[in-house]
Amino acid sequence: MSTDDGTSRVVVGVDGSPASHAALRWALRYARRTGATVRAVGAYDLPGAGGWSASAVDVLFDEEQARRSLSEELGAVLAADADVPLVQHVVRGNPAQVLIGESDGAELLVVGSRGRGGFASLLLGSVSQQCAAHASCPVVIVRPETADGTPPAGDTP
């Protein structure tokens, strides 16, 4: 449950969605209170990587784009939370599987309730649902902030 320097580790999934921003803010507030390090994880996958039907892709371009997107998102959210130790990590793979793997040894896994998937009417996204069922640490699922930027009732750590 700790990092190399002995502090506890909180993993947060980051995908650019409003719920992801809320999850990142929640994880930062929690880490500030507990002295934990936040490990912000962005997962990307290549279309057709598991099969043979996709067109050719530039793997290095996709990885660089994922790293840039994660850095930009963290910069947008972190302005008020620069005092919390944070590690950025970009991984190629299925987001649910990546986050479940990252949960091993973590104190907590924090994910947004809905990511960028296509089924907006669902209460939970497929990634958050998979994480809740299979992570090896406790999971916090955070809803997006309200229109005025405050957390929904009950979502403050």
JSON list of C-alpha atoms in Angstrom, two decimals:
[
{"chain": "A", "resi": 1, "resn": "MET", "atom": "CA", "xyz": [0.00, 0.00, 0.00]},
{"chain": "A", "resi": 2, "resn": "SER", "atom": "CA", "xyz": [2.93, 2.35, -0.26]},
{"chain": "A", "resi": 3, "resn": "THR", "atom": "CA", "xyz": [5.24, 3.96, -2.75]},
{"chain": "A", "resi": 4, "resn": "ASP", "atom": "CA", "xyz": [9.01, 3.52, -2.87]},
{"chain": "A", "resi": 5, "resn": "ASP", "atom": "CA", "xyz": [9.44, 6.23, -0.22]},
{"chain": "A", "resi": 6, "resn": "GLY", "atom": "CA", "xyz": [6.97, 4.59, 2.19]},
{"chain": "A", "resi": 7, "resn": "THR", "atom": "CA", "xyz": [4.00, 6.91, 1.63]},
{"chain": "A", "resi": 8, "resn": "SER", "atom": "CA", "xyz": [0.63, 5.46, 0.76]},
{"chain": "A", "resi": 9, "resn": "ARG", "atom": "CA", "xyz": [-0.48, 5.58, -2.88]},
{"chain": "A", "resi": 10, "resn": "VAL", "atom": "CA", "xyz": [-3.85, 6.70, -4.21]},
{"chain": "A", "resi": 11, "resn": "VAL", "atom": "CA", "xyz": [-4.49, 5.75, -7.84]},
{"chain": "A", "resi": 12, "resn": "VAL", "atom": "CA", "xyz": [-6.87, 7.88, -9.89]},
{"chain": "A", "resi": 13, "resn": "GLY", "atom": "CA", "xyz": [-8.09, 7.17, -13.40]},
{"chain": "A", "resi": 14, "resn": "VAL", "atom": "CA", "xyz": [-7.96, 10.20, -15.70]},
{"chain": "A", "resi": 15, "resn": "ASP", "atom": "CA", "xyz": [-9.68, 10.27, -19.11]},
{"chain": "A", "resi": 16, "resn": "GLY", "atom": "CA", "xyz": [-10.67, 13.91, -19.72]},
{"chain": "A", "resi": 17, "resn": "SER", "atom": "CA", "xyz": [-14.34, 13.52, -18.75]},
{"chain": "A", "resi": 18, "resn": "PRO", "atom": "CA", "xyz": [-16.05, 15.77, -16.17]},
{"chain": "A", "resi": 19, "resn": "ALA", "atom": "CA", "xyz": [-16.36, 12.80, -13.79]},
{"chain": "A", "resi": 20, "resn": "SER", "atom": "CA", "xyz": [-12.62, 12.16, -14.21]},
{"chain": "A", "resi": 21, "resn": "HIS", "atom": "CA", "xyz": [-11.86, 15.78, -13.25]},
{"chain": "A", "resi": 22, "resn": "ALA", "atom": "CA", "xyz": [-14.05, 15.36, -10.17]},
{"chain": "A", "resi": 23, "resn": "ALA", "atom": "CA", "xyz": [-12.27, 12.08, -9.30]},
{"chain": "A", "resi": 24, "resn": "LEU", "atom": "CA", "xyz": [-8.88, 13.76, -9.62]},
{"chain": "A", "resi": 25, "resn": "ARG", "atom": "CA", "xyz": [-9.94, 16.63, -7.35]},
{"chain": "A", "resi": 26, "resn": "TRP", "atom": "CA", "xyz": [-11.35, 14.14, -4.83]},
{"chain": "A", "resi": 27, "resn": "ALA", "atom": "CA", "xyz": [-8.13, 12.10, -4.86]},
{"chain": "A", "resi": 28, "resn": "LEU", "atom": "CA", "xyz": [-6.03, 15.25, -4.34]},
{"chain": "A", "resi": 29, "resn": "ARG", "atom": "CA", "xyz": [-8.15, 16.36, -1.36]},
{"chain": "A", "resi": 30, "resn": "TYR", "atom": "CA", "xyz": [-7.90, 12.88, 0.14]},
{"chain": "A", "resi": 31, "resn": "ALA", "atom": "CA", "xyz": [-4.14, 12.72, -0.41]},
{"chain": "A", "resi": 32, "resn": "ARG", "atom": "CA", "xyz": [-3.64, 16.12, 1.21]},
{"chain": "A", "resi": 33, "resn": "ARG", "atom": "CA", "xyz": [-5.48, 14.92, 4.34]},
{"chain": "A", "resi": 34, "resn": "THR", "atom": "CA", "xyz": [-3.68, 11.58, 4.56]},
{"chain": "A", "resi": 35, "resn": "GLY", "atom": "CA", "xyz": [-0.21, 12.42, 3.25]},
{"chain": "A", "resi": 36, "resn": "ALA", "atom": "CA", "xyz": [-0.57, 10.01, 0.33]},
{"chain": "A", "resi": 37, "resn": "THR", "atom": "CA", "xyz": [0.96, 10.29, -3.12]},
{"chain": "A", "resi": 38, "resn": "VAL", "atom": "CA", "xyz": [-1.46, 10.49, -6.05]},
{"chain": "A", "resi": 39, "resn": "ARG", "atom": "CA", "xyz": [-0.73, 8.32, -9.08]},
{"chain": "A", "resi": 40, "resn": "ALA", "atom": "CA", "xyz": [-2.74, 9.75, -11.98]},
{"chain": "A", "resi": 41, "resn": "VAL", "atom": "CA", "xyz": [-3.20, 7.05, -14.60]},
{"chain": "A", "resi": 42, "resn": "GLY", "atom": "CA", "xyz": [-4.26, 7.69, -18.17]},
{"chain": "A", "resi": 43, "resn": "ALA", "atom": "CA", "xyz": [-4.95, 4.60, -20.25]},
{"chain": "A", "resi": 44, "resn": "TYR", "atom": "CA", "xyz": [-5.20, 4.57, -24.02]},
{"chain": "A", "resi": 45, "resn": "ASP", "atom": "CA", "xyz": [-5.91, 1.77, -26.39]},
{"chain": "A", "resi": 46, "resn": "LEU", "atom": "CA", "xyz": [-5.36, 1.40, -30.11]},
{"chain": "A", "resi": 47, "resn": "PRO", "atom": "CA", "xyz": [-8.34, 0.66, -32.32]},
{"chain": "A", "resi": 48, "resn": "GLY", "atom": "CA", "xyz": [-8.28, -2.96, -33.37]},
{"chain": "A", "resi": 49, "resn": "ALA", "atom": "CA", "xyz": [-5.24, -3.75, -31.21]},
{"chain": "A", "resi": 50, "resn": "GLY", "atom": "CA", "xyz": [-6.85, -7.02, -30.18]},
{"chain": "A", "resi": 51, "resn": "GLY", "atom": "CA", "xyz": [-7.83, -8.05, -33.67]},
{"chain": "A", "resi": 52, "resn": "TRP", "atom": "CA", "xyz": [-6.88, -7.79, -37.31]},
{"chain": "A", "resi": 53, "resn": "SER", "atom": "CA", "xyz": [-9.58, -5.46, -38.69]},
{"chain": "A", "resi": 54, "resn": "ALA", "atom": "CA", "xyz": [-8.16, -2.00, -37.92]},
{"chain": "A", "resi": 55, "resn": "SER", "atom": "CA", "xyz": [-6.10, 0.18, -40.19]},
{"chain": "A", "resi": 56, "resn": "ALA", "atom": "CA", "xyz": [-2.45, 0.82, -39.46]},
{"chain": "A", "resi": 57, "resn": "VAL", "atom": "CA", "xyz": [-1.78, 3.25, -36.59]},
{"chain": "A", "resi": 58, "resn": "ASP", "atom": "CA", "xyz": [1.27, 5.10, -35.32]},
{"chain": "A", "resi": 59, "resn": "VAL", "atom": "CA", "xyz": [1.80, 3.69, -31.81]},
{"chain": "A", "resi": 60, "resn": "LEU", "atom": "CA", "xyz": [4.35, 6.35, -30.84]},
{"chain": "A", "resi": 61, "resn": "PHE", "atom": "CA", "xyz": [2.02, 9.16, -31.94]},
{"chain": "A", "resi": 62, "resn": "ASP", "atom": "CA", "xyz": [-0.87, 7.70, -29.91]},
{"chain": "A", "resi": 63, "resn": "GLU", "atom": "CA", "xyz": [1.32, 7.36, -26.82]},
{"chain": "A", "resi": 64, "resn": "GLU", "atom": "CA", "xyz": [2.62, 10.93, -27.14]},
{"chain": "A", "resi": 65, "resn": "GLN", "atom": "CA", "xyz": [-0.90, 12.24, -27.65]},
{"chain": "A", "resi": 66, "resn": "ALA", "atom": "CA", "xyz": [-2.08, 10.35, -24.52]},
{"chain": "A", "resi": 67, "resn": "ARG", "atom": "CA", "xyz": [0.82, 11.79, -22.48]},
{"chain": "A", "resi": 68, "resn": "ARG", "atom": "CA", "xyz": [0.09, 15.31, -23.71]},
{"chain": "A", "resi": 69, "resn": "SER", "atom": "CA", "xyz": [-3.64, 14.95, -22.94]},
{"chain": "A", "resi": 70, "resn": "LEU", "atom": "CA", "xyz": [-2.90, 13.71, -19.42]},
{"chain": "A", "resi": 71, "resn": "SER", "atom": "CA", "xyz": [-0.46, 16.55, -18.74]},
{"chain": "A", "resi": 72, "resn": "GLU", "atom": "CA", "xyz": [-2.93, 19.15, -20.02]},
{"chain": "A", "resi": 73, "resn": "GLU", "atom": "CA", "xyz": [-5.75, 17.74, -17.91]},
{"chain": "A", "resi": 74, "resn": "LEU", "atom": "CA", "xyz": [-3.59, 17.61, -14.79]},
{"chain": "A", "resi": 75, "resn": "GLY", "atom": "CA", "xyz": [-2.47, 21.19, -15.40]},
{"chain": "A", "resi": 76, "resn": "ALA", "atom": "CA", "xyz": [-6.07, 22.35, -15.68]},
{"chain": "A", "resi": 77, "resn": "VAL", "atom": "CA", "xyz": [-7.13, 20.62, -12.46]},
{"chain": "A", "resi": 78, "resn": "LEU", "atom": "CA", "xyz": [-4.02, 21.03, -10.31]},
{"chain": "A", "resi": 79, "resn": "ALA", "atom": "CA", "xyz": [-3.77, 24.80, -9.98]},
{"chain": "A", "resi": 80, "resn": "ALA", "atom": "CA", "xyz": [-4.94, 24.79, -6.35]},
{"chain": "A", "resi": 81, "resn": "ASP", "atom": "CA", "xyz": [-3.42, 21.43, -5.44]},
{"chain": "A", "resi": 82, "resn": "ALA", "atom": "CA", "xyz": [0.26, 21.83, -6.26]},
{"chain": "A", "resi": 83, "resn": "ASP", "atom": "CA", "xyz": [1.27, 20.79, -2.73]},
{"chain": "A", "resi": 84, "resn": "VAL", "atom": "CA", "xyz": [0.20, 17.14, -3.18]},
{"chain": "A", "resi": 85, "resn": "PRO", "atom": "CA", "xyz": [2.83, 14.68, -4.48]},
{"chain": "A", "resi": 86, "resn": "LEU", "atom": "CA", "xyz": [1.69, 13.49, -7.89]},
{"chain": "A", "resi": 87, "resn": "VAL", "atom": "CA", "xyz": [3.03, 10.95, -10.36]},
{"chain": "A", "resi": 88, "resn": "GLN", "atom": "CA", "xyz": [1.76, 10.80, -13.95]},
{"chain": "A", "resi": 89, "resn": "HIS", "atom": "CA", "xyz": [1.53, 7.42, -15.62]},
{"chain": "A", "resi": 90, "resn": "VAL", "atom": "CA", "xyz": [0.29, 6.65, -19.14]},
{"chain": "A", "resi": 91, "resn": "VAL", "atom": "CA", "xyz": [-0.36, 3.01, -20.04]},
{"chain": "A", "resi": 92, "resn": "ARG", "atom": "CA", "xyz": [-1.48, 1.40, -23.27]},
{"chain": "A", "resi": 93, "resn": "GLY", "atom": "CA", "xyz": [-4.32, -1.01, -22.66]},
{"chain": "A", "resi": 94, "resn": "ASN", "atom": "CA", "xyz": [-7.94, -1.44, -21.75]},
{"chain": "A", "resi": 95, "resn": "PRO", "atom": "CA", "xyz": [-8.71, 1.27, -19.14]},
{"chain": "A", "resi": 96, "resn": "ALA", "atom": "CA", "xyz": [-10.51, -1.07, -16.73]},
{"chain": "A", "resi": 97, "resn": "GLN", "atom": "CA", "xyz": [-7.73, -3.67, -16.88]},
{"chain": "A", "resi": 98, "resn": "VAL", "atom": "CA", "xyz": [-5.03, -0.99, -16.49]},
{"chain": "A", "resi": 99, "resn": "LEU", "atom": "CA", "xyz": [-6.70, 0.54, -13.41]},
{"chain": "A", "resi": 100, "resn": "ILE", "atom": "CA", "xyz": [-7.38, -2.86, -11.84]},
{"chain": "A", "resi": 101, "resn": "GLY", "atom": "CA", "xyz": [-3.69, -3.69, -12.28]},
{"chain": "A", "resi": 102, "resn": "GLU", "atom": "CA", "xyz": [-2.67, -0.33, -10.81]},
{"chain": "A", "resi": 103, "resn": "SER", "atom": "CA", "xyz": [-4.88, -1.00, -7.76]},
{"chain": "A", "resi": 104, "resn": "ASP", "atom": "CA", "xyz": [-2.50, -3.72, -6.60]},
{"chain": "A", "resi": 105, "resn": "GLY", "atom": "CA", "xyz": [-0.74, -2.33, -3.53]},
{"chain": "A", "resi": 106, "resn": "ALA", "atom": "CA", "xyz": [-2.66, 0.95, -3.56]},
{"chain": "A", "resi": 107, "resn": "GLU", "atom": "CA", "xyz": [-4.48, 2.35, -0.56]},
{"chain": "A", "resi": 108, "resn": "LEU", "atom": "CA", "xyz": [-7.37, 3.49, -2.73]},
{"chain": "A", "resi": 109, "resn": "LEU", "atom": "CA", "xyz": [-8.52, 3.58, -6.37]},
{"chain": "A", "resi": 110, "resn": "VAL", "atom": "CA", "xyz": [-10.56, 6.64, -7.38]},
{"chain": "A", "resi": 111, "resn": "VAL", "atom": "CA", "xyz": [-12.53, 6.73, -10.64]},
{"chain": "A", "resi": 112, "resn": "GLY", "atom": "CA", "xyz": [-15.25, 8.88, -12.14]},
{"chain": "A", "resi": 113, "resn": "SER", "atom": "CA", "xyz": [-18.76, 7.51, -12.32]},
{"chain": "A", "resi": 114, "resn": "ARG", "atom": "CA", "xyz": [-19.00, 8.07, -16.09]},
{"chain": "A", "resi": 115, "resn": "GLY", "atom": "CA", "xyz": [-16.14, 8.37, -18.52]},
{"chain": "A", "resi": 116, "resn": "ARG", "atom": "CA", "xyz": [-16.14, 9.16, -22.20]},
{"chain": "A", "resi": 117, "resn": "GLY", "atom": "CA", "xyz": [-18.07, 6.02, -23.15]},
{"chain": "A", "resi": 118, "resn": "GLY", "atom": "CA", "xyz": [-21.19, 6.09, -25.30]},
{"chain": "A", "resi": 119, "resn": "PHE", "atom": "CA", "xyz": [-23.93, 4.98, -22.89]},
{"chain": "A", "resi": 120, "resn": "ALA", "atom": "CA", "xyz": [-24.68, 8.17, -20.94]},
{"chain": "A", "resi": 121, "resn": "SER", "atom": "CA", "xyz": [-27.93, 6.80, -19.52]},
{"chain": "A", "resi": 122, "resn": "LEU", "atom": "CA", "xyz": [-26.14, 4.20, -17.40]},
{"chain": "A", "resi": 123, "resn": "LEU", "atom": "CA", "xyz": [-25.64, 5.02, -13.72]},
{"chain": "A", "resi": 124, "resn": "LEU", "atom": "CA", "xyz": [-22.09, 3.65, -13.73]},
{"chain": "A", "resi": 125, "resn": "GLY", "atom": "CA", "xyz": [-19.68, 3.46, -16.60]},
{"chain": "A", "resi": 126, "resn": "SER", "atom": "CA", "xyz": [-18.25, 0.11, -17.61]},
{"chain": "A", "resi": 127, "resn": "VAL", "atom": "CA", "xyz": [-14.77, 1.04, -16.33]},
{"chain": "A", "resi": 128, "resn": "SER", "atom": "CA", "xyz": [-15.98, 2.16, -12.89]},
{"chain": "A", "resi": 129, "resn": "GLN", "atom": "CA", "xyz": [-18.20, -0.92, -12.65]},
{"chain": "A", "resi": 130, "resn": "GLN", "atom": "CA", "xyz": [-15.31, -3.25, -13.53]},
{"chain": "A", "resi": 131, "resn": "CYS", "atom": "CA", "xyz": [-13.01, -1.49, -11.07]},
{"chain": "A", "resi": 132, "resn": "ALA", "atom": "CA", "xyz": [-15.58, -1.75, -8.28]},
{"chain": "A", "resi": 133, "resn": "ALA", "atom": "CA", "xyz": [-15.94, -5.48, -8.92]},
{"chain": "A", "resi": 134, "resn": "HIS", "atom": "CA", "xyz": [-12.29, -6.44, -9.45]},
{"chain": "A", "resi": 135, "resn": "ALA", "atom": "CA", "xyz": [-9.84, -3.94, -7.88]},
{"chain": "A", "resi": 136, "resn": "SER", "atom": "CA", "xyz": [-7.56, -5.23, -5.14]},
{"chain": "A", "resi": 137, "resn": "CYS", "atom": "CA", "xyz": [-8.12, -2.17, -2.93]},
{"chain": "A", "resi": 138, "resn": "PRO", "atom": "CA", "xyz": [-11.12, -0.05, -1.91]},
{"chain": "A", "resi": 139, "resn": "VAL", "atom": "CA", "xyz": [-12.67, 1.92, -4.80]},
{"chain": "A", "resi": 140, "resn": "VAL", "atom": "CA", "xyz": [-14.23, 5.39, -4.63]},
{"chain": "A", "resi": 141, "resn": "ILE", "atom": "CA", "xyz": [-16.54, 6.30, -7.52]},
{"chain": "A", "resi": 142, "resn": "VAL", "atom": "CA", "xyz": [-17.00, 10.06, -7.87]},
{"chain": "A", "resi": 143, "resn": "ARG", "atom": "CA", "xyz": [-19.81, 11.79, -9.72]},
{"chain": "A", "resi": 144, "resn": "PRO", "atom": "CA", "xyz": [-19.14, 14.94, -11.79]},
{"chain": "A", "resi": 145, "resn": "GLU", "atom": "CA", "xyz": [-19.32, 18.28, -10.02]},
{"chain": "A", "resi": 146, "resn": "THR", "atom": "CA", "xyz": [-22.48, 20.36, -10.14]},
{"chain": "A", "resi": 147, "resn": "ALA", "atom": "CA", "xyz": [-22.81, 23.30, -12.53]},
{"chain": "A", "resi": 148, "resn": "ASP", "atom": "CA", "xyz": [-21.26, 25.67, -9.95]},
{"chain": "A", "resi": 149, "resn": "GLY", "atom": "CA", "xyz": [-18.14, 23.47, -9.65]},
{"chain": "A", "resi": 150, "resn": "THR", "atom": "CA", "xyz": [-18.93, 22.01, -6.21]},
{"chain": "A", "resi": 151, "resn": "PRO", "atom": "CA", "xyz": [-18.97, 18.29, -5.47]},
{"chain": "A", "resi": 152, "resn": "PRO", "atom": "CA", "xyz": [-22.39, 16.59, -5.30]},
{"chain": "A", "resi": 153, "resn": "ALA", "atom": "CA", "xyz": [-23.68, 16.15, -1.76]},
{"chain": "A", "resi": 154, "resn": "GLY", "atom": "CA", "xyz": [-21.78, 13.40, 0.04]},
{"chain": "A", "resi": 155, "resn": "ASP", "atom": "CA", "xyz": [-18.77, 13.34, -2.34]},
{"chain": "A", "resi": 156, "resn": "THR", "atom": "CA", "xyz": [-16.31, 15.27, -0.17]},
{"chain": "A", "resi": 157, "resn": "PRO", "atom": "CA", "xyz": [-13.63, 13.08, 1.45]}
]
